[in-house]
Amino acid sequence: MSDQQPTFRFSTSATIKHAVLILGALIVLLPFYVMVSYSLKSPAEIMQNTGGFFGAQIPFRDDYCVKLGNAIADCMVTPWIYNYTTAFEKAPLVRYLLNGVIVTVSIFFIQVIIALPCAYALAKLKFWGRETVFALVLFCLLIPVHAIALPLYIMLAKLGLTNTYAALIVPWTISVFGIFLMRQFFMTVPDDLIDAARMDGMGEYSIIWNVMLPTAIPALMAFAIFSVVAHWNDYFWPRIVITGNRELFTPPLGLREFKGDADGDNFGPMMATAVIIVTPLLAAFALAQRRFIEGITLSGMK
Amino acid sequence: MSNIRLNTITKKFGTTDVLKGVDLDIDDKEFVTLVGPSGCGKSTLLRILAGLEQPDEGQVIIDGKNVTSMRPADRNLSMVFQSYALYPHLTIRQNMMTPLKLRDLSTSQRLPLIGPFLARKEYKELFSQVDRTAKILKITELLDRKPGQLSGGQRQRAALGRAMVRNPLAFLMDEPLSNLDAALRVHMRAELTQLHQRLGATFVYVTHDQAEALTMSDRMAVMMHGKILQYGSPEDIYQNPANVEVAKFIGSPAINILSASVNDYAQICIQNLILDLFAPTQEPNITIGARPEHLTFCDDNPTALTGFVQHIENLGADLYYHVKIKDEQRPLIVRSAAGNGKRHQIDDLVHVKFDLNSTLAFAADGTRLQTHRKLMDELAS
């Protein structure tokens, strides 16, 4: 293969592989391209599909502003400025972003608090039925969220918890994937380290938080990215449990603000909102890219 | 002050018997080595002593107190592990502080940030204890580094430091030198022995390396198949092994084992050779053992075995000749000092004589037979 031959040599199989990969990457990136492009263009350019990537950035008339009785000259706006300011003005986007942070961070912390002791017990303690419990954990990995969404919703509704932060957070606090991932990592921690801690006088919980947690930071980082990405981007669950209260909207729900208005879809600001929602994740990914890949290989290895 | 007694310890893992009723007495300030091939149960025995495993039967008694069901930390023993098991995220100082903090400080005093503030005096005392120990082990300049930044030998010292810092009743060591390179291992052997004398503490040391056991211990217990085969001083075990397995395990190069027979006059015979050595046994078939240093080259005579030099190992001071004897599967290994007499070459015809005072005889089941240079009266009649 290529790494055995340091000099360049044309290889049909490698070319085909790369062609397929490039094609795949293009398919994945195309929606992002459209999203960013639309967030910069005027409504007319979006409808007529003109203006290239950036649009011509010719000021256009904001009809809504005119309706409010302002002079037409005062209502001329540059498309990209209009899109991004509208995104923040029309919906309380900052509030949504804050909600997103509250929800994802709470979910992650509670997940860690529950997953670490579980994973520790499954990896390092010997008890009757441990393998069965682990098999159940693996089994739970197979259950899709959507299959249990309705019973979960009914439970929350009966408890009167819909339209609360609790409804957004509680169903996700036990992460089977997290337990599985951390268990696999803990299996690689040498038993001697735990025995040493026991000899030093630590109890089992103390071992989890003072010995296992610090050694598991790389795996936890990987899990953090999985967890945060999943819940930051989640549209399905918030859509179900947050029905009226806009104060509790998470960023993806905020996108709906621009959808289905009487005067038609307002794609420019909508795409600007999407860009704003995605950016924190992209930034986080760029910063933690190495760890993210580590995490994937970690879970893929075993 | 710490006598340690293990009373008929049994342990099973699943259906395998790991320990089959082991008794062991360890005196105060003694350096005891548990030595045996891997899988013989020596580490399990140490872990039971430490409290990390529970025995199925039997008791662990420290200073006359039954501690079998006590938590490891409450037994006040400390352990050095093969992999050192230092906390990777803490500096060496913090590593050494950990057992002290857990023993001497209350929960509130152990809190991060506020703890050291609340209990300044206690922390000062702990710091000085760590510094004192570090000075003994000469690791003061390593205290602020993390384990990952240390070499194997330095980690070994740090692990020792963590064990030493709280003045335990006894030190338990589980193959602590096996991750070090050969030169450092020999050096650390001497250092551990000195440390033992200096601290005047009880050491229980597990190893599979018979050389470590011979060089370091006051007494050593040779373990095999979940039992202690022999417990005694290194000299005793080397010179007077209780059975053929101990004889084979202790000593390097290994003892030469030859099949032999006993004739009607109770004389031991090897092939056609009749030795001037008597064994009081009715069994005709026995084995004899002779260590390489108890064999010497000689001129052809009726009490010598004849063979060809097959291979020569030169260790500088000593030469080990592998001598192929007719009808014996394994060559006889003969030690000869390098400057001693004529040097033989490969394929030379040589004659090998036994040092009859040191030659050991074993019955067919492996137990040791007493040998005599003279025929005893009761056998003669």
PDB file of N, CA, C and O in Angstrom, chain B residues 164-191:
ATOM      1  N   MET B 164       6.594   3.986  52.213  1.00  0.00           N
ATOM      2  CA  MET B 164       7.346   4.204  53.448  1.00  0.00           C
ATOM      3  C   MET B 164       6.785   5.311  54.316  1.00  0.00           C
ATOM      4  O   MET B 164       6.913   5.282  55.533  1.00  0.00           O
ATOM      5  N   VAL B 165       6.168   6.282  53.662  1.00  0.00           N
ATOM      6  CA  VAL B 165       5.917   7.556  54.330  1.00  0.00           C
ATOM      7  C   VAL B 165       5.024   7.412  55.553  1.00  0.00           C
ATOM      8  O   VAL B 165       5.115   8.180  56.496  1.00  0.00           O
ATOM      9  N   ARG B 166       4.204   6.391  55.599  1.00  0.00           N
ATOM     10  CA  ARG B 166       3.298   6.320  56.748  1.00  0.00           C
ATOM     11  C   ARG B 166       3.728   5.296  57.795  1.00  0.00           C
ATOM     12  O   ARG B 166       2.913   4.865  58.607  1.00  0.00           O
ATOM     13  N   ASN B 167       4.978   4.889  57.757  1.00  0.00           N
ATOM     14  CA  ASN B 167       5.501   3.945  58.748  1.00  0.00           C
ATOM     15  C   ASN B 167       4.586   2.760  58.974  1.00  0.00           C
ATOM     16  O   ASN B 167       4.042   2.578  60.064  1.00  0.00           O
ATOM     17  N   PRO B 168       4.440   1.908  58.002  1.00  0.00           N
ATOM     18  CA  PRO B 168       3.514   0.786  58.151  1.00  0.00           C
ATOM     19  C   PRO B 168       4.109  -0.299  59.036  1.00  0.00           C
ATOM     20  O   PRO B 168       5.301  -0.289  59.338  1.00  0.00           O
ATOM     21  N   LEU B 169       3.248  -1.235  59.448  1.00  0.00           N
ATOM     22  CA  LEU B 169       3.719  -2.382  60.223  1.00  0.00           C
ATOM     23  C   LEU B 169       4.626  -3.256  59.368  1.00  0.00           C
ATOM     24  O   LEU B 169       5.589  -3.821  59.852  1.00  0.00           O
ATOM     25  N   ALA B 170       4.276  -3.381  58.102  1.00  0.00           N
ATOM     26  CA  ALA B 170       5.083  -4.213  57.216  1.00  0.00           C
ATOM     27  C   ALA B 170       4.957  -3.706  55.791  1.00  0.00           C
ATOM     28  O   ALA B 170       3.959  -3.088  55.434  1.00  0.00           O
ATOM     29  N   PHE B 171       5.986  -3.973  55.006  1.00  0.00           N
ATOM     30  CA  PHE B 171       5.967  -3.633  53.586  1.00  0.00           C
ATOM     31  C   PHE B 171       5.681  -4.892  52.791  1.00  0.00           C
ATOM     32  O   PHE B 171       6.335  -5.912  52.999  1.00  0.00           O
ATOM     33  N   LEU B 172       4.728  -4.794  51.895  1.00  0.00           N
ATOM     34  CA  LEU B 172       4.452  -5.911  51.009  1.00  0.00           C
ATOM     35  C   LEU B 172       4.907  -5.493  49.618  1.00  0.00           C
ATOM     36  O   LEU B 172       4.576  -4.404  49.162  1.00  0.00           O
ATOM     37  N   MET B 173       5.682  -6.327  48.973  1.00  0.00           N
ATOM     38  CA  MET B 173       6.188  -5.952  47.653  1.00  0.00           C
ATOM     39  C   MET B 173       5.883  -7.051  46.655  1.00  0.00           C
ATOM     40  O   MET B 173       6.254  -8.205  46.856  1.00  0.00           O
ATOM     41  N   ASP B 174       5.218  -6.661  45.591  1.00  0.00           N
ATOM     42  CA  ASP B 174       4.809  -7.622  44.579  1.00  0.00           C
ATOM     43  C   ASP B 174       5.685  -7.439  43.340  1.00  0.00           C
ATOM     44  O   ASP B 174       5.425  -6.567  42.519  1.00  0.00           O
ATOM     45  N   GLU B 175       6.710  -8.216  43.223  1.00  0.00           N
ATOM     46  CA  GLU B 175       7.660  -8.156  42.112  1.00  0.00           C
ATOM     47  C   GLU B 175       8.047  -6.728  41.768  1.00  0.00           C
ATOM     48  O   GLU B 175       7.923  -6.302  40.625  1.00  0.00           O
ATOM     49  N   PRO B 176       8.542  -5.974  42.722  1.00  0.00           N
ATOM     50  CA  PRO B 176       8.767  -4.549  42.448  1.00  0.00           C
ATOM     51  C   PRO B 176       9.902  -4.289  41.480  1.00  0.00           C
ATOM     52  O   PRO B 176       9.976  -3.209  40.916  1.00  0.00           O
ATOM     53  N   LEU B 177      10.775  -5.250  41.275  1.00  0.00           N
ATOM     54  CA  LEU B 177      11.938  -4.963  40.432  1.00  0.00           C
ATOM     55  C   LEU B 177      11.809  -5.508  39.022  1.00  0.00           C
ATOM     56  O   LEU B 177      12.685  -5.314  38.198  1.00  0.00           O
ATOM     57  N   SER B 178      10.697  -6.200  38.731  1.00  0.00           N
ATOM     58  CA  SER B 178      10.685  -6.920  37.461  1.00  0.00           C
ATOM     59  C   SER B 178      10.506  -6.010  36.258  1.00  0.00           C
ATOM     60  O   SER B 178      10.720  -6.443  35.139  1.00  0.00           O
ATOM     61  N   ASN B 179      10.138  -4.741  36.450  1.00  0.00           N
ATOM     62  CA  ASN B 179      10.044  -3.841  35.298  1.00  0.00           C
ATOM     63  C   ASN B 179      11.326  -3.042  35.066  1.00  0.00           C
ATOM     64  O   ASN B 179      11.346  -2.165  34.220  1.00  0.00           O
ATOM     65  N   LEU B 180      12.359  -3.336  35.843  1.00  0.00           N
ATOM     66  CA  LEU B 180      13.598  -2.569  35.690  1.00  0.00           C
ATOM     67  C   LEU B 180      14.583  -3.351  34.822  1.00  0.00           C
ATOM     68  O   LEU B 180      14.494  -4.565  34.709  1.00  0.00           O
ATOM     69  N   ASP B 181      15.553  -2.619  34.233  1.00  0.00           N
ATOM     70  CA  ASP B 181      16.545  -3.347  33.434  1.00  0.00           C
ATOM     71  C   ASP B 181      17.529  -4.060  34.371  1.00  0.00           C
ATOM     72  O   ASP B 181      17.610  -3.772  35.556  1.00  0.00           O
ATOM     73  N   ALA B 182      18.279  -4.993  33.796  1.00  0.00           N
ATOM     74  CA  ALA B 182      19.056  -5.925  34.611  1.00  0.00           C
ATOM     75  C   ALA B 182      20.015  -5.215  35.570  1.00  0.00           C
ATOM     76  O   ALA B 182      20.080  -5.555  36.752  1.00  0.00           O
ATOM     77  N   ALA B 183      20.723  -4.209  35.075  1.00  0.00           N
ATOM     78  CA  ALA B 183      21.722  -3.551  35.914  1.00  0.00           C
ATOM     79  C   ALA B 183      21.058  -2.843  37.090  1.00  0.00           C
ATOM     80  O   ALA B 183      21.497  -2.943  38.242  1.00  0.00           O
ATOM     81  N   LEU B 184      19.976  -2.150  36.785  1.00  0.00           N
ATOM     82  CA  LEU B 184      19.276  -1.405  37.820  1.00  0.00           C
ATOM     83  C   LEU B 184      18.662  -2.362  38.849  1.00  0.00           C
ATOM     84  O   LEU B 184      18.589  -2.068  40.036  1.00  0.00           O
ATOM     85  N   ARG B 185      18.245  -3.522  38.368  1.00  0.00           N
ATOM     86  CA  ARG B 185      17.626  -4.492  39.259  1.00  0.00           C
ATOM     87  C   ARG B 185      18.637  -4.960  40.317  1.00  0.00           C
ATOM     88  O   ARG B 185      18.335  -5.030  41.495  1.00  0.00           O
ATOM     89  N   VAL B 186      19.853  -5.235  39.856  1.00  0.00           N
ATOM     90  CA  VAL B 186      20.889  -5.674  40.797  1.00  0.00           C
ATOM     91  C   VAL B 186      21.182  -4.560  41.793  1.00  0.00           C
ATOM     92  O   VAL B 186      21.305  -4.792  42.999  1.00  0.00           O
ATOM     93  N   HIS B 187      21.221  -3.336  41.293  1.00  0.00           N
ATOM     94  CA  HIS B 187      21.480  -2.201  42.161  1.00  0.00           C
ATOM     95  C   HIS B 187      20.366  -2.028  43.192  1.00  0.00           C
ATOM     96  O   HIS B 187      20.622  -1.830  44.382  1.00  0.00           O
ATOM     97  N   MET B 188      19.115  -2.120  42.721  1.00  0.00           N
ATOM     98  CA  MET B 188      17.980  -1.919  43.628  1.00  0.00           C
ATOM     99  C   MET B 188      17.888  -3.048  44.652  1.00  0.00           C
ATOM    100  O   MET B 188      17.392  -2.854  45.749  1.00  0.00           O
ATOM    101  N   ARG B 189      18.363  -4.228  44.274  1.00  0.00           N
ATOM    102  CA  ARG B 189      18.387  -5.353  45.200  1.00  0.00           C
ATOM    103  C   ARG B 189      19.190  -4.981  46.436  1.00  0.00           C
ATOM    104  O   ARG B 189      18.739  -5.133  47.560  1.00  0.00           O
ATOM    105  N   ALA B 190      20.390  -4.468  46.172  1.00  0.00           N
ATOM    106  CA  ALA B 190      21.253  -4.068  47.283  1.00  0.00           C
ATOM    107  C   ALA B 190      20.603  -2.952  48.066  1.00  0.00           C
ATOM    108  O   ALA B 190      20.613  -2.933  49.305  1.00  0.00           O
ATOM    109  N   GLU B 191      19.987  -2.018  47.332  1.00  0.00           N
ATOM    110  CA  GLU B 191      19.420  -0.867  48.014  1.00  0.00           C
ATOM    111  C   GLU B 191      18.243  -1.252  48.899  1.00  0.00           C
ATOM    112  O   GLU B 191      18.086  -0.738  50.004  1.00  0.00           O
TER     113      GLU B 191
END
